[in-house]
Amino acid sequence: MPTTVQISSRGEGERAGVYPGRVMTGETLYPRLEPLLAQVQKPIQYVGGELNAQVKPWEDVPVHWALMYPDAYEVGLPNQGLMILYEVLNERPDALAERTYAVWPDLAALMREAGVGQFTVDSHRAVADFDLLGVSFATELGYTNLLEALDLAGVPIHAVDRDETHPVVVAGGHAAFNPEPVADFVDCAVLGDGEQAVGDITDVVKAWKEQGRPGGRVELLARLARVDGVYVPRFYAVSYGPDGTIASVARTRDDVPARVGKRTVMDLDEWPYPKTPLVPLAESVHERMSVEIFRGCTRGCRFCQAGMITRPVRERTITGIGSMVDQGLKATGYQEVGLLSLSSADHSEIGQLAKELADRYEGSNTGLSLPSTRVDAFNVTLANELSRNGRRSGLTFAPEGGSERIRRVINKTVSKEDLVRTVTTAYANGWTQVKLYFMCGLPTETDEDVLEIAELATEVIRAGREASGRKDIRCTVSIGGFVPKPHTPFQWAAQASAETIDHRLRVLRQAINADRRIGRSIGMRYHDGKPGVIEGLLSRGDRRVGRVIERVWRDGGKFDGWSEHFSYDRWTAAAAEELAPFGVDLDWFTTRERTEHEVLPWDHLDSGLDKEWLWEDWQEALNEEEVSDCRWTPCYDCGVCPTNGTEIQIGPTGRSLLPLTVVGG
Amino acid sequence: MARQPDGPPPPPTVQKLRLRYTKRGPLRFASHRDLARALERALRRAQVPMAFSAGFSPHPKISYVGAAPTGAASEAEYLEIGVTRPCDPDAVRAALDAALPPGIDVVDCVAAREGTGGLAERIDASVWRLELPGVEPAELGSAVAAFLARDVVTVERRTKSGLKDVDARAAVAAATVGGEVGCAILTVVVRQVTPAVRPDDVVAALAAVADLRPPSPPRAVREAQGRLDDTGTVADPLGPDRLASTHCQGEHATV
């Protein structure tokens, strides 16, 4: 018979009530989890023990972080952001960090039955025992998984219902630039780069605990709200006008900032993380290690939230990259390294870097890859260099728009001739498969713009067969529905309806299949328009959308990024019911074009971009005018550098890869 | 003719090493594919001079023998690797062990001896130890007696293509019962036949013949693999190679 022993003053008694049998915080749940694992699919994802995983004694540190990626382990484990924070926090002597991922429904059901709470994979500790739960939202479709994890953990899903015994729920990642739809569920959101912010948060929590938790949870959150880049939604009140739009967002305390700015790490070489990337036993979506070669992008693609919110461009130096690649390969045993960024061919030293890395790893069965997608001949040259020791199979380009006109609208200008020439060059250099990424449903788009994708693919196959002398080349056209995102020039745009997207994809497929002799060399990959509509609701939603998320989760919704779990009907039914009392609906949030002066739900969150500049850029988009990259042309006043006191950080440094030290003799 | 990469063919295999490794603790939940991935990466980290296949996507030369199922622990998993320069088996064992996560422990490594036959031919049976928490030894004893009295015990197994009938009895060469109050232990010697009979199948068979239903999932550990002899024990499959190591080995290369 379990006896409750009061170990510290953290209110274990209460939580032992939630899950009987647990006595102290930080205790492992593994003995009770193990019998459940024998009954579920892919149990390896729940046991931890990955290479480079870290386990620190609970009592040795004052601050405990659980870090969550709100999707399945195989998707979440390779996430760079979480891996970086995991290392940064575990390097601190006063903190530990463990990871937790979304649990599949088969295990979740067994856990509820057996009274086993959401756990970390590192030490199988209860998430409820941690001081902080950091959740990284790369996409809004993870929101229902947050609610599921909180509920499984025995933590109240509403932030207002939590007390000082519960973890502080911190949202991060790109979606945190509009956390309003999850404002009821998270305690705070961190805007921008997390490396330094998690350290500041740790300091605040540590001091508050050492002082004996003065003022309880509210005081802790107020202190956190004064940390640069931390937004605490409960200290901001939102009011709505008669037309349903936001009338105002006002802070409810004087000691928190009126607008919250983002964090920016300026010298990436000072933050060479992850140093020892995690290597799972289980299969994951990326069977390679990645080195981030720069952060930020100034290409100015108007649809791209990542490019807008991560400005300015900050390059890692060639020497910094070289040592991260070397150290990472040694620490992981991976056979492939991806040189990651939003547009890797734009690194000022990329040509030299590609050559020197290819030289260094020649004959070692180590693959190098650039996930870069800009369409120009230089990318083919780079890809040739990186693949000179291996196989040339697939190469990916992202023209994004089907017609030259729409490419001017989105500011991703490349002429049809250049595009065909580039892809043909790839075929002529021995690449047999080219993948082309496009979007559908872009602002001002017509059926004709999308139909040009078929013409382009046909042209590419014709020219490619001729240039390579081969019939077996292939072109895969991959199409995603466009979702307007906050902090971009398209934040005002009307999202295309699911019907519009589905119609355009249908006519495009017919056009591609019209000539079978060519069409059989063209593959087409796409999703229907429905998930994009829900992503649109969650992306540009405000606090009223929180009720929809909660309703969907209560009705059984989770894993919304997985087509076999996503239910459009469940979302539309919940949206209709929960939004009606406010006089708004799903279309109001998605297919409605916003006006210039409408208060947007994220206006009090500062990505550094000047709203007036965003509006001008939106008007220029509608006029099909382009804007150039500020890396090579004068500043066009997007606002980021003066707001944040930053500037672009690029080379070339003029240096080379440092020679490797010889190991083992 | 199939296209070949430019350049010289990869260096040939000059030595084969045979290893015994374990699947302990939480890593019993690793599948064979998970283990294979971990081993290949560890071989790279340990800088073992692996031989690779030729072609556009070269693969390291590794052969696995009879992998334990997901969820079953093992003290005796085997594999063979090809290397491009002679290596000291002990150094490879230590380096590889250090490069693998705790729980996958490399416990033995020998150089294959020419003319003694393949590793796979030396393995035709497994010794399994099954812990059954919540089951009394006496209860298990009578269930096992009922099981052994039968010639055939058909159980259903869930496979990717639906349910399949498997005879769990014929493959069982011996079964003994032990343990203590509250946790019976079954030791079974199972021949490696096709379709394979797994520990789960034996447990299902006990349910079928004696309605024995353990309150929580049994824990299975493969204690040994090898050739089953007339006395009902299995021989060390690395034995024939070990004999050789007393008189051989020219140069040793460090790993």
mmCIF file of C-alpha atoms in Angstrom, chain A residues 161-365:
data_model
loop_
_atom_site.group_PDB
_atom_site.id
_atom_site.type_symbol
_atom_site.label_atom_id
_atom_site.label_comp_id
_atom_site.label_asym_id
_atom_site.label_seq_id
_atom_site.Cartn_x
_atom_site.Cartn_y
_atom_site.Cartn_z
ATOM 1 C CA ASP A 161 -6.578 26.785 -13.870
ATOM 2 C CA ARG A 162 -2.906 26.054 -13.152
ATOM 3 C CA ASP A 163 -1.199 26.833 -9.881
ATOM 4 C CA GLU A 164 2.451 26.987 -8.857
ATOM 5 C CA THR A 165 2.715 23.189 -8.702
ATOM 6 C CA HIS A 166 2.130 22.937 -12.443
ATOM 7 C CA PRO A 167 4.706 23.433 -15.190
ATOM 8 C CA VAL A 168 4.824 26.779 -16.968
ATOM 9 C CA VAL A 169 3.794 26.023 -20.547
ATOM 10 C CA VAL A 170 6.003 27.924 -22.990
ATOM 11 C CA ALA A 171 5.293 27.966 -26.732
ATOM 12 C CA GLY A 172 8.037 28.577 -29.249
ATOM 13 C CA GLY A 173 8.714 28.000 -32.924
ATOM 14 C CA HIS A 174 7.445 29.914 -35.925
ATOM 15 C CA ALA A 175 3.789 29.481 -35.018
ATOM 16 C CA ALA A 176 4.487 31.332 -31.749
ATOM 17 C CA PHE A 177 4.561 34.569 -33.747
ATOM 18 C CA ASN A 178 0.779 34.363 -33.514
ATOM 19 C CA PRO A 179 0.053 32.344 -30.376
ATOM 20 C CA GLU A 180 -3.390 33.929 -29.936
ATOM 21 C CA PRO A 181 -5.354 30.786 -30.922
ATOM 22 C CA VAL A 182 -3.584 28.920 -28.084
ATOM 23 C CA ALA A 183 -3.519 31.894 -25.687
ATOM 24 C CA ASP A 184 -5.875 30.078 -23.286
ATOM 25 C CA PHE A 185 -3.625 27.026 -23.110
ATOM 26 C CA VAL A 186 -0.066 28.364 -22.951
ATOM 27 C CA ASP A 187 1.387 30.483 -20.164
ATOM 28 C CA CYS A 188 3.840 32.271 -22.413
ATOM 29 C CA ALA A 189 5.246 32.354 -25.915
ATOM 30 C CA VAL A 190 8.818 33.088 -26.940
ATOM 31 C CA LEU A 191 9.260 35.082 -30.137
ATOM 32 C CA GLY A 192 12.337 34.427 -32.241
ATOM 33 C CA ASP A 193 15.552 32.552 -31.517
ATOM 34 C CA GLY A 194 15.425 30.435 -28.381
ATOM 35 C CA GLU A 195 19.109 29.922 -27.546
ATOM 36 C CA GLN A 196 19.435 32.908 -25.257
ATOM 37 C CA ALA A 197 15.780 33.216 -24.261
ATOM 38 C CA VAL A 198 15.691 29.784 -22.555
ATOM 39 C CA GLY A 199 18.671 30.816 -20.457
ATOM 40 C CA ASP A 200 16.945 34.020 -19.339
ATOM 41 C CA ILE A 201 13.774 32.096 -18.505
ATOM 42 C CA THR A 202 15.806 29.572 -16.515
ATOM 43 C CA ASP A 203 17.371 32.418 -14.515
ATOM 44 C CA VAL A 204 13.960 33.855 -13.675
ATOM 45 C CA VAL A 205 12.475 30.516 -12.598
ATOM 46 C CA LYS A 206 15.546 29.668 -10.550
ATOM 47 C CA ALA A 207 15.515 32.984 -8.685
ATOM 48 C CA TRP A 208 11.773 32.743 -8.019
ATOM 49 C CA LYS A 209 12.124 29.218 -6.619
ATOM 50 C CA GLU A 210 15.114 30.162 -4.489
ATOM 51 C CA GLN A 211 13.157 33.061 -3.031
ATOM 52 C CA GLY A 212 10.409 30.683 -1.979
ATOM 53 C CA ARG A 213 8.041 31.334 -4.881
ATOM 54 C CA PRO A 214 6.899 34.811 -3.868
ATOM 55 C CA GLY A 215 3.562 35.897 -5.301
ATOM 56 C CA GLY A 216 2.837 32.431 -6.669
ATOM 57 C CA ARG A 217 2.337 31.692 -10.314
ATOM 58 C CA VAL A 218 1.126 35.152 -11.272
ATOM 59 C CA GLU A 219 4.301 36.761 -9.982
ATOM 60 C CA LEU A 220 6.429 34.220 -11.834
ATOM 61 C CA LEU A 221 4.568 34.944 -15.067
ATOM 62 C CA ALA A 222 4.887 38.677 -14.526
ATOM 63 C CA ARG A 223 8.632 38.291 -14.129
ATOM 64 C CA LEU A 224 8.745 36.171 -17.275
ATOM 65 C CA ALA A 225 6.750 38.809 -19.157
ATOM 66 C CA ARG A 226 9.609 41.234 -18.531
ATOM 67 C CA VAL A 227 12.110 38.911 -20.225
ATOM 68 C CA ASP A 228 12.937 40.166 -23.705
ATOM 69 C CA GLY A 229 10.971 38.156 -26.281
ATOM 70 C CA VAL A 230 8.545 36.549 -23.825
ATOM 71 C CA TYR A 231 4.835 37.193 -24.298
ATOM 72 C CA VAL A 232 2.393 36.285 -21.527
ATOM 73 C CA PRO A 233 -1.090 36.374 -23.102
ATOM 74 C CA ARG A 234 -2.971 36.645 -19.805
ATOM 75 C CA PHE A 235 -1.573 40.137 -19.244
ATOM 76 C CA TYR A 236 -3.124 41.439 -22.480
ATOM 77 C CA ALA A 237 -6.868 41.981 -22.887
ATOM 78 C CA VAL A 238 -8.473 41.765 -26.312
ATOM 79 C CA SER A 239 -11.722 43.537 -27.156
ATOM 80 C CA TYR A 240 -13.776 43.176 -30.323
ATOM 81 C CA GLY A 241 -15.802 45.640 -32.377
ATOM 82 C CA PRO A 242 -19.338 45.136 -33.700
ATOM 83 C CA ASP A 243 -18.036 43.861 -37.052
ATOM 84 C CA GLY A 244 -16.132 41.068 -35.311
ATOM 85 C CA THR A 245 -12.694 42.572 -35.831
ATOM 86 C CA ILE A 246 -10.372 43.330 -32.943
ATOM 87 C CA ALA A 247 -11.037 46.754 -31.428
ATOM 88 C CA SER A 248 -7.978 46.793 -29.220
ATOM 89 C CA VAL A 249 -5.337 44.763 -27.441
ATOM 90 C CA ALA A 250 -4.294 46.367 -24.180
ATOM 91 C CA ARG A 251 -1.944 45.236 -21.469
ATOM 92 C CA THR A 252 -3.529 44.751 -18.067
ATOM 93 C CA ARG A 253 -0.406 45.570 -16.049
ATOM 94 C CA ASP A 254 1.992 48.465 -16.395
ATOM 95 C CA ASP A 255 5.063 46.344 -15.743
ATOM 96 C CA VAL A 256 4.820 44.321 -18.942
ATOM 97 C CA PRO A 257 5.755 45.687 -22.387
ATOM 98 C CA ALA A 258 3.035 47.140 -24.624
ATOM 99 C CA ARG A 259 4.549 45.302 -27.587
ATOM 100 C CA VAL A 260 6.721 42.217 -27.346
ATOM 101 C CA GLY A 261 9.739 42.051 -29.638
ATOM 102 C CA LYS A 262 11.539 39.004 -30.956
ATOM 103 C CA ARG A 263 14.889 37.551 -29.926
ATOM 104 C CA THR A 264 17.729 37.399 -32.439
ATOM 105 C CA VAL A 265 21.003 35.524 -31.979
ATOM 106 C CA MET A 266 23.541 37.650 -33.821
ATOM 107 C CA ASP A 267 26.696 35.544 -33.941
ATOM 108 C CA LEU A 268 25.837 31.996 -34.980
ATOM 109 C CA ASP A 269 29.462 30.885 -34.585
ATOM 110 C CA GLU A 270 29.022 31.480 -30.853
ATOM 111 C CA TRP A 271 26.134 29.004 -30.837
ATOM 112 C CA PRO A 272 27.446 25.922 -32.683
ATOM 113 C CA TYR A 273 24.495 23.721 -31.721
ATOM 114 C CA PRO A 274 23.619 20.924 -31.910
ATOM 115 C CA LYS A 275 27.181 19.794 -31.235
ATOM 116 C CA THR A 276 26.215 16.187 -30.645
ATOM 117 C CA PRO A 277 22.980 15.630 -32.554
ATOM 118 C CA LEU A 278 20.606 12.977 -31.271
ATOM 119 C CA VAL A 279 20.609 9.749 -33.223
ATOM 120 C CA PRO A 280 17.488 7.670 -32.749
ATOM 121 C CA LEU A 281 17.299 3.914 -32.981
ATOM 122 C CA ALA A 282 13.881 4.287 -34.484
ATOM 123 C CA GLU A 283 13.426 5.432 -38.034
ATOM 124 C CA SER A 284 12.848 9.162 -38.325
ATOM 125 C CA VAL A 285 11.858 11.443 -41.161
ATOM 126 C CA HIS A 286 15.438 12.640 -41.654
ATOM 127 C CA GLU A 287 18.122 9.982 -41.718
ATOM 128 C CA ARG A 288 20.902 12.531 -41.705
ATOM 129 C CA MET A 289 22.426 15.234 -39.601
ATOM 130 C CA SER A 290 21.984 18.880 -40.400
ATOM 131 C CA VAL A 291 24.200 21.894 -40.005
ATOM 132 C CA GLU A 292 22.477 25.240 -40.177
ATOM 133 C CA ILE A 293 24.710 27.342 -42.422
ATOM 134 C CA PHE A 294 22.812 30.567 -41.996
ATOM 135 C CA ARG A 295 19.668 31.845 -40.365
ATOM 136 C CA GLY A 296 17.298 34.341 -41.872
ATOM 137 C CA CYS A 297 16.600 35.122 -45.509
ATOM 138 C CA THR A 298 16.273 38.333 -47.416
ATOM 139 C CA ARG A 299 15.032 36.938 -50.720
ATOM 140 C CA GLY A 300 11.703 38.477 -49.861
ATOM 141 C CA CYS A 301 9.383 35.723 -51.089
ATOM 142 C CA ARG A 302 6.082 37.233 -50.040
ATOM 143 C CA PHE A 303 4.397 33.963 -49.011
ATOM 144 C CA CYS A 304 7.261 32.845 -46.797
ATOM 145 C CA GLN A 305 6.739 33.421 -43.087
ATOM 146 C CA ALA A 306 10.068 31.847 -42.189
ATOM 147 C CA GLY A 307 11.911 34.278 -44.466
ATOM 148 C CA MET A 308 10.135 37.256 -42.967
ATOM 149 C CA ILE A 309 10.293 36.490 -39.245
ATOM 150 C CA THR A 310 13.916 35.294 -39.139
ATOM 151 C CA ARG A 311 15.531 38.417 -40.607
ATOM 152 C CA PRO A 312 18.233 39.587 -40.823
ATOM 153 C CA VAL A 313 20.486 37.086 -42.564
ATOM 154 C CA ARG A 314 23.206 35.770 -40.241
ATOM 155 C CA GLU A 315 25.787 33.453 -41.769
ATOM 156 C CA ARG A 316 27.855 30.902 -39.977
ATOM 157 C CA THR A 317 31.444 31.149 -41.231
ATOM 158 C CA ILE A 318 33.002 28.496 -43.455
ATOM 159 C CA THR A 319 35.319 27.493 -40.610
ATOM 160 C CA GLY A 320 32.433 27.266 -38.160
ATOM 161 C CA ILE A 321 30.456 25.099 -40.574
ATOM 162 C CA GLY A 322 33.464 22.865 -41.257
ATOM 163 C CA SER A 323 34.029 22.109 -37.601
ATOM 164 C CA MET A 324 30.322 21.452 -36.961
ATOM 165 C CA VAL A 325 30.176 18.996 -39.869
ATOM 166 C CA ASP A 326 33.287 17.223 -38.629
ATOM 167 C CA GLN A 327 32.227 17.087 -35.000
ATOM 168 C CA GLY A 328 28.658 16.088 -35.870
ATOM 169 C CA LEU A 329 29.698 13.219 -38.132
ATOM 170 C CA LYS A 330 32.038 11.879 -35.473
ATOM 171 C CA ALA A 331 29.366 12.170 -32.809
ATOM 172 C CA THR A 332 26.614 10.508 -34.804
ATOM 173 C CA GLY A 333 27.941 8.086 -37.407
ATOM 174 C CA TYR A 334 25.475 9.523 -39.915
ATOM 175 C CA GLN A 335 26.334 9.067 -43.591
ATOM 176 C CA GLU A 336 24.753 12.229 -44.818
ATOM 177 C CA VAL A 337 24.989 15.883 -43.909
ATOM 178 C CA GLY A 338 22.432 18.433 -44.974
ATOM 179 C CA LEU A 339 23.606 22.032 -45.196
ATOM 180 C CA LEU A 340 20.505 23.677 -43.884
ATOM 181 C CA SER A 341 19.057 27.140 -44.313
ATOM 182 C CA LEU A 342 16.186 28.851 -46.048
ATOM 183 C CA SER A 343 18.180 29.275 -49.284
ATOM 184 C CA SER A 344 21.533 27.540 -48.898
ATOM 185 C CA ALA A 345 22.998 28.479 -52.278
ATOM 186 C CA ASP A 346 22.939 32.097 -51.100
ATOM 187 C CA HIS A 347 25.689 31.592 -48.501
ATOM 188 C CA SER A 348 28.498 33.953 -49.493
ATOM 189 C CA GLU A 349 31.063 31.120 -49.356
ATOM 190 C CA ILE A 350 28.923 28.256 -50.612
ATOM 191 C CA GLY A 351 30.993 27.435 -53.705
ATOM 192 C CA GLN A 352 34.200 27.099 -51.761
ATOM 193 C CA LEU A 353 32.418 25.320 -48.928
ATOM 194 C CA ALA A 354 30.915 22.721 -51.268
ATOM 195 C CA LYS A 355 34.249 22.065 -52.945
ATOM 196 C CA GLU A 356 36.252 21.811 -49.758
ATOM 197 C CA LEU A 357 33.723 19.563 -48.014
ATOM 198 C CA ALA A 358 33.514 17.302 -51.065
ATOM 199 C CA ASP A 359 37.331 17.099 -51.094
ATOM 200 C CA ARG A 360 37.487 16.344 -47.409
ATOM 201 C CA TYR A 361 34.943 13.519 -47.468
ATOM 202 C CA GLU A 362 35.916 11.992 -50.801
ATOM 203 C CA GLY A 363 36.054 8.205 -50.526
ATOM 204 C CA SER A 364 34.400 8.077 -47.098
ATOM 205 C CA ASN A 365 30.860 7.171 -48.213
#
